Amino acid sequence: MGRAEIRRFQRAAEEAAAFLKPRLDGNVHIKVISHTDADGIAAAAILARCLYFYNVPFSIIFSRPMSSDQISELAKEDHDMFIFVDQGSAQIETIHKSILSKKRDVLVIDHHPGEFPEHPNLAYINPHTCGLNGAKDVSSSGAVYSIVEQLDLRFRSLAGLAVVGAIGDRQEFFSGFTGANDTLVKRAVDLGLLYQSEGLRLVGRTLSPVVECLRSSTRPYIVGLSGNLAACRSLVDTLGIPHSSLLSELGFEVERRLADGIFARVGPLATNEEFAHTLWGTLYAIATADLVGPRDLREYAALLDACGNLQKPEIGFAVAAGDQVAQADALAILSSRQEQMLKALAWLVKKLGSFKLTSTFRYLYCGDDIDPAMMGEALSLAIESGLIPTDQPVLALANMAGGLKISARSTPGLAMQGIDIGRALAKTAADVGGYGGGHDVAAAARIPRERMDEFIAKLDQTLSGGGG
Ligand SMILES: [Mn+2]
């Protein structure tokens, strides 16, 4: 992966912009369909800022990737153009049948794999057609940004949101960004739109007093401090840090001392690479007044993610689109999401000894003790906090209405060894009368509850027979 792929992606953005531009004259009514997660919300906000600027009549809806039925319903609505964001590539057949067949225009701005047919009313941008990896190199917010930047340089001030989406989709790695994300971040820093520094990467560093910032931390979850106000107070007191200060105001030296204090507190975890990199590293802050919302990009991503997860994507969208008034609501949503996650992680920490080990993966049966909708994220956070070893894929299983929900997490390192947890889960779930799928490092499935033991045995077989 190198310059040639980035240039191809750039050209795809130019072509998509050329398709979009004549349709921004105010006479084309546009329907935007985006995804209910941080990336989808950030991407929709970048697009909306562009559409507002040109006075384009438009409406937006947030949804999980739409089913065929939903797209057929959508096609009955009277719009001249449909823009699918953070979805659409995998649904192109239905889009073809129900929208393109009516000679309506479609633009697909996505980073998921799919199909890319030619059609006079269709344009798309997708890293997969450019030799880039859609799971790592760029997300849909970066793709939208690449298009609007072609239309007018003023939209460059939205670069921070493009990176927020990438962070939301976990496209920032310990070594930094890759592909189109890397290019985008470096340029935004050069242009003075983003400020890059080093420090404690805690959500809340620019939002809440330091004691509260530590207490509410779920990324990483700091055993002994997260959820424990008294312990956080005592640590901060020991270091002589005023309770009311923001982490972002402490200055590098004090922040470093606090980090050392945290490392001293967590014992053996201090030498855990996942934990260390999740706690301390590169920070990106928005350096332009054109964006409303938290200054720190990781905080911004957490805010949008919380709004999506608590079924209030429109609140996060309002903030990202520039609505100052929506900010208080969004922050309240972020804090209730953090409290939920603190509880889920506290429970998981108590259960660390209950994980079972097969020859190829680790798993925990959670029964009714955890909300299945939070289980996948709780697993990701526990891994990033160094609580669960990642020498093998990790699964959690929980009861849900009508069956068993399974969340699985793996690592890029295991994926490089050929382990594709998404494929393995899809195959094994189907074998026991369920369904599932996802990426090589994150996947989910649903199966009949009574076939759990069979599923575990079959998945072990699948994974030992060549990695799915
Ligand atoms: Mn995405």
XYZ file of C-alpha atoms in Angstrom, residues 57-425:
369
model
C -32.949 21.004 0.096
C -32.155 17.743 1.901
C -33.130 15.399 4.709
C -31.063 12.877 6.638
C -31.908 9.592 8.255
C -29.665 7.488 10.456
C -30.007 3.741 10.338
C -28.080 0.533 10.628
C -27.136 -0.721 7.158
C -30.536 -0.916 5.481
C -32.174 -4.198 4.559
C -33.587 -4.790 1.071
C -37.086 -4.114 2.362
C -36.050 -0.821 3.933
C -34.384 0.309 0.709
C -37.494 -0.621 -1.313
C -39.600 1.450 1.104
C -37.132 4.339 0.905
C -37.305 4.257 -2.896
C -41.009 5.152 -2.705
C -40.090 8.543 -1.239
C -39.952 11.405 -3.673
C -36.309 12.525 -3.852
C -34.181 13.323 -6.873
C -31.029 11.922 -5.369
C -30.063 9.443 -2.645
C -26.686 9.583 -0.931
C -25.761 6.457 1.039
C -23.086 7.099 3.640
C -21.161 4.414 5.587
C -23.373 1.813 3.903
C -24.659 1.031 0.421
C -21.781 -0.954 -1.116
C -23.138 -4.260 0.164
C -26.713 -3.320 -0.817
C -26.026 -2.155 -4.364
C -28.201 -4.855 -5.921
C -31.319 -3.610 -4.131
C -30.335 0.014 -4.747
C -30.079 -0.861 -8.426
C -33.444 -2.596 -8.505
C -35.449 -0.081 -6.523
C -33.780 3.334 -7.019
C -31.526 3.389 -10.092
C -34.202 1.640 -12.138
C -36.387 4.730 -11.565
C -33.621 6.936 -12.999
C -32.974 8.554 -9.618
C -29.385 9.509 -8.878
C -27.371 7.639 -6.280
C -24.037 8.458 -4.647
C -22.515 5.792 -2.382
C -19.833 7.050 0.033
C -18.691 3.953 1.873
C -15.706 1.955 3.115
C -17.305 -1.480 3.456
C -16.696 -4.193 0.891
C -19.342 -4.726 -1.764
C -20.000 -4.481 -5.451
C -19.341 -1.544 -7.729
C -21.299 -1.784 -10.978
C -21.326 0.940 -13.643
C -24.521 2.941 -14.099
C -25.074 6.426 -15.584
C -27.024 7.525 -12.472
C -24.551 6.074 -9.985
C -21.297 7.378 -8.512
C -19.366 5.986 -5.608
C -16.210 6.323 -3.615
C -14.850 3.321 -1.763
C -11.288 2.548 -0.632
C -11.761 -1.078 -1.713
C -11.803 -0.028 -5.389
C -8.517 1.855 -4.914
C -6.392 -0.878 -3.368
C -6.852 0.573 0.121
C -8.103 -1.367 3.153
C -11.513 -0.029 4.188
C -11.118 -1.402 7.706
C -7.908 0.574 8.365
C -6.991 3.193 5.786
C -10.056 5.438 5.634
C -13.600 5.543 7.002
C -16.709 7.097 5.509
C -16.069 10.468 7.208
C -12.688 10.639 5.458
C -14.344 9.684 2.166
C -17.002 12.415 2.471
C -14.323 14.911 3.462
C -12.235 14.024 0.406
C -15.240 14.823 -1.790
C -16.309 18.139 -0.211
C -12.701 19.331 -0.129
C -12.797 19.074 -3.931
C -15.872 21.307 -4.071
C -14.511 24.179 -2.009
C -11.418 24.627 0.116
C -13.486 26.258 2.866
C -14.672 22.753 3.847
C -11.135 21.943 4.921
C -12.011 23.346 8.338
C -14.072 20.131 8.783
C -10.951 17.929 8.688
C -11.239 17.274 12.434
C -14.596 15.552 11.874
C -13.049 13.331 9.204
C -10.543 12.090 11.785
C -13.262 11.751 14.458
C -15.040 9.213 12.241
C -11.825 7.247 11.698
C -11.181 7.157 15.456
C -14.804 6.093 16.028
C -14.268 3.160 13.658
C -11.033 2.246 15.522
C -8.779 3.155 12.610
C -6.178 4.777 14.838
C -3.451 2.354 15.845
C -0.635 2.530 18.378
C 1.706 3.418 15.527
C -0.675 6.078 14.198
C -2.911 6.230 11.134
C -2.460 4.460 7.792
C -3.430 5.066 4.172
C -5.712 7.972 3.332
C -6.247 8.680 7.066
C -2.517 9.254 7.528
C -2.383 11.675 4.590
C -5.453 13.509 5.835
C -4.209 13.863 9.434
C -0.741 15.059 8.393
C -2.190 17.658 6.050
C -4.663 18.883 8.670
C -1.794 19.295 11.160
C 0.289 21.148 8.536
C -2.623 23.444 7.742
C -3.006 24.269 11.446
C -6.486 22.715 11.619
C -5.416 20.027 14.078
C -3.030 20.295 16.964
C -0.984 17.193 17.758
C 0.538 16.516 21.172
C 1.244 13.729 23.639
C -0.449 12.912 26.911
C -3.118 10.930 28.757
C -5.648 9.801 26.203
C -8.617 9.823 28.575
C -12.087 10.842 27.437
C -12.915 13.850 29.579
C -9.467 15.458 29.452
C -10.949 18.709 28.123
C -14.420 18.207 29.615
C -14.374 17.178 33.291
C -12.246 17.874 36.378
C -9.332 15.475 36.635
C -10.801 13.352 39.474
C -14.012 12.813 37.524
C -12.062 12.163 34.330
C -10.202 9.310 36.068
C -13.309 7.934 37.775
C -15.293 7.740 34.535
C -12.500 6.269 32.424
C -13.466 3.194 30.407
C -10.781 3.491 27.730
C -8.717 2.272 29.392
C -10.691 0.871 32.296
C -8.216 1.454 35.135
C -8.687 -1.274 37.722
C -8.731 0.338 41.180
C -9.515 3.828 39.846
C -12.336 3.551 37.287
C -15.647 3.802 39.126
C -13.877 4.523 42.443
C -14.152 8.206 43.363
C -12.281 7.927 46.679
C -9.290 6.202 45.067
C -9.163 8.833 42.302
C -9.272 11.654 44.875
C -6.514 10.115 46.893
C -4.233 9.633 43.868
C -4.784 13.206 42.704
C -4.178 14.503 46.272
C -0.957 12.532 46.597
C 0.346 14.273 43.490
C -0.796 17.703 44.700
C -3.060 18.269 41.708
C -6.052 20.567 42.335
C -9.337 18.606 42.019
C -11.005 21.153 39.801
C -8.304 21.263 37.102
C -8.884 19.791 33.701
C -6.368 17.208 32.588
C -5.724 19.298 29.487
C -4.642 22.242 31.668
C -2.107 20.415 33.831
C 0.866 20.725 31.498
C 3.041 17.924 30.171
C 5.185 17.375 33.303
C 2.241 17.041 35.683
C 0.373 14.839 33.218
C 3.433 12.609 33.000
C 3.602 12.371 36.816
C -0.089 11.467 36.926
C 0.522 8.762 34.303
C 3.366 7.388 36.448
C 1.016 7.456 39.441
C -1.568 5.453 37.484
C 1.032 2.934 36.296
C 2.244 2.493 39.886
C -1.342 1.891 40.948
C -2.252 -0.860 38.465
C 0.621 -3.230 39.246
C 1.470 -5.755 36.523
C -0.875 -4.028 34.049
C 1.685 -1.213 33.839
C 3.845 -3.375 31.584
C 0.886 -4.439 29.439
C 1.333 -2.863 26.018
C -2.388 -2.516 25.254
C -3.035 -0.747 28.538
C 0.034 1.502 28.259
C -0.767 2.640 24.707
C -4.456 3.134 25.449
C -3.580 5.303 28.461
C -0.757 7.396 27.046
C 0.114 8.508 23.539
C -0.641 10.910 20.715
C -3.483 13.375 21.123
C -5.246 15.359 18.437
C -7.140 18.536 19.195
C -9.283 20.690 16.956
C -7.519 24.011 16.354
C -10.287 25.799 14.469
C -13.298 27.726 15.781
C -15.405 26.399 12.878
C -16.369 23.267 14.814
C -18.631 23.048 17.858
C -18.041 20.258 20.395
C -15.148 18.805 22.410
C -11.666 19.924 21.327
C -10.100 16.485 21.737
C -10.862 14.149 18.828
C -11.091 11.011 20.961
C -13.643 12.757 23.168
C -15.533 13.885 20.097
C -15.684 10.320 18.769
C -16.869 9.050 22.172
C -19.580 11.722 22.221
C -20.924 10.790 18.778
C -20.638 7.101 19.587
C -22.650 7.574 22.799
C -25.382 9.455 20.908
C -25.553 6.656 18.340
C -25.599 3.910 20.939
C -28.286 5.547 23.045
C -30.456 5.977 19.928
C -29.979 9.744 19.749
C -27.795 10.093 16.626
C -29.525 13.359 15.727
C -28.158 15.049 18.883
C -24.568 14.125 18.008
C -25.236 15.129 14.434
C -26.554 18.533 15.539
C -23.337 19.214 17.481
C -21.103 18.101 14.614
C -23.159 20.166 12.161
C -22.444 23.234 14.317
C -25.398 23.562 16.725
C -23.998 25.060 19.931
C -27.290 24.475 21.802
C -27.242 20.692 21.313
C -23.898 20.369 23.060
C -25.222 20.124 26.633
C -27.612 17.305 25.686
C -24.854 15.450 23.862
C -22.524 15.716 26.864
C -25.248 14.358 29.150
C -25.704 11.411 26.783
C -21.943 10.796 26.806
C -21.882 10.713 30.567
C -24.797 8.285 30.884
C -23.154 6.009 28.328
C -19.920 6.113 30.364
C -21.810 5.138 33.533
C -23.437 2.175 31.726
C -20.089 1.049 30.408
C -18.383 1.452 33.815
C -20.947 -0.961 35.267
C -20.535 -3.430 32.411
C -16.746 -3.369 32.764
C -16.836 -3.665 36.558
C -18.935 -6.803 36.064
C -16.550 -8.136 33.408
C -13.529 -7.536 35.649
C -15.143 -9.725 38.330
C -15.656 -12.458 35.729
C -12.119 -12.495 34.313
C -11.439 -15.798 36.075
C -14.522 -17.385 34.485
C -13.300 -17.238 30.883
C -12.994 -20.700 29.379
C -10.266 -21.695 26.975
C -10.611 -23.966 23.946
C -7.611 -24.851 21.785
C -8.262 -21.809 19.565
C -10.206 -19.142 21.482
C -11.338 -17.786 24.880
C -14.953 -17.279 25.767
C -17.231 -16.150 28.554
C -20.873 -17.088 28.935
C -22.565 -14.004 30.411
C -26.104 -15.369 30.748
C -28.496 -12.518 31.555
C -25.884 -10.424 33.365
C -24.958 -8.075 30.546
C -26.918 -6.132 27.951
C -26.132 -8.008 24.697
C -26.075 -4.661 22.881
C -23.126 -3.506 25.025
C -21.205 -6.754 25.089
C -19.085 -6.228 21.958
C -17.943 -2.764 23.019
C -17.276 -3.998 26.573
C -15.037 -6.732 25.115
C -13.141 -4.223 22.971
C -12.591 -1.942 25.954
C -11.485 -4.832 28.195
C -8.934 -5.857 25.552
C -7.699 -2.274 25.114
C -7.400 -2.059 28.895
C -5.111 -5.090 28.933
C -7.596 -7.159 30.962
C -8.017 -10.050 28.519
C -5.052 -11.725 26.791
C -5.170 -11.431 22.994
C -3.028 -14.400 22.014
C -6.308 -15.907 20.796
C -9.687 -14.505 19.687
C -12.113 -13.645 22.505
C -15.847 -14.338 22.538
C -18.670 -13.347 24.864
C -22.089 -14.969 24.765
C -25.251 -13.553 26.321
C -28.919 -14.410 26.381
C -31.175 -12.268 24.291
C -34.789 -12.462 23.230
C -35.124 -15.566 21.075
C -31.586 -16.890 21.364
C -27.977 -16.283 22.152
C -25.968 -13.259 21.036
C -22.265 -13.783 20.415
C -19.684 -10.987 20.182
C -16.165 -11.801 19.043
C -12.960 -9.773 19.010
C -9.588 -10.582 17.526
C -6.458 -8.569 16.703
C -4.753 -7.380 13.496
C -1.809 -9.628 14.479
C -4.031 -12.733 14.559
C -5.682 -11.634 11.299
C -2.219 -11.520 9.718
C -1.741 -15.135 10.785
C -4.849 -15.954 8.751
C -7.459 -16.016 11.514
C -10.670 -14.459 10.211
C -13.114 -14.414 13.099
C -15.881 -12.887 10.933
C -15.743 -15.723 8.421
C -15.412 -18.385 11.114
C -18.402 -16.991 13.002
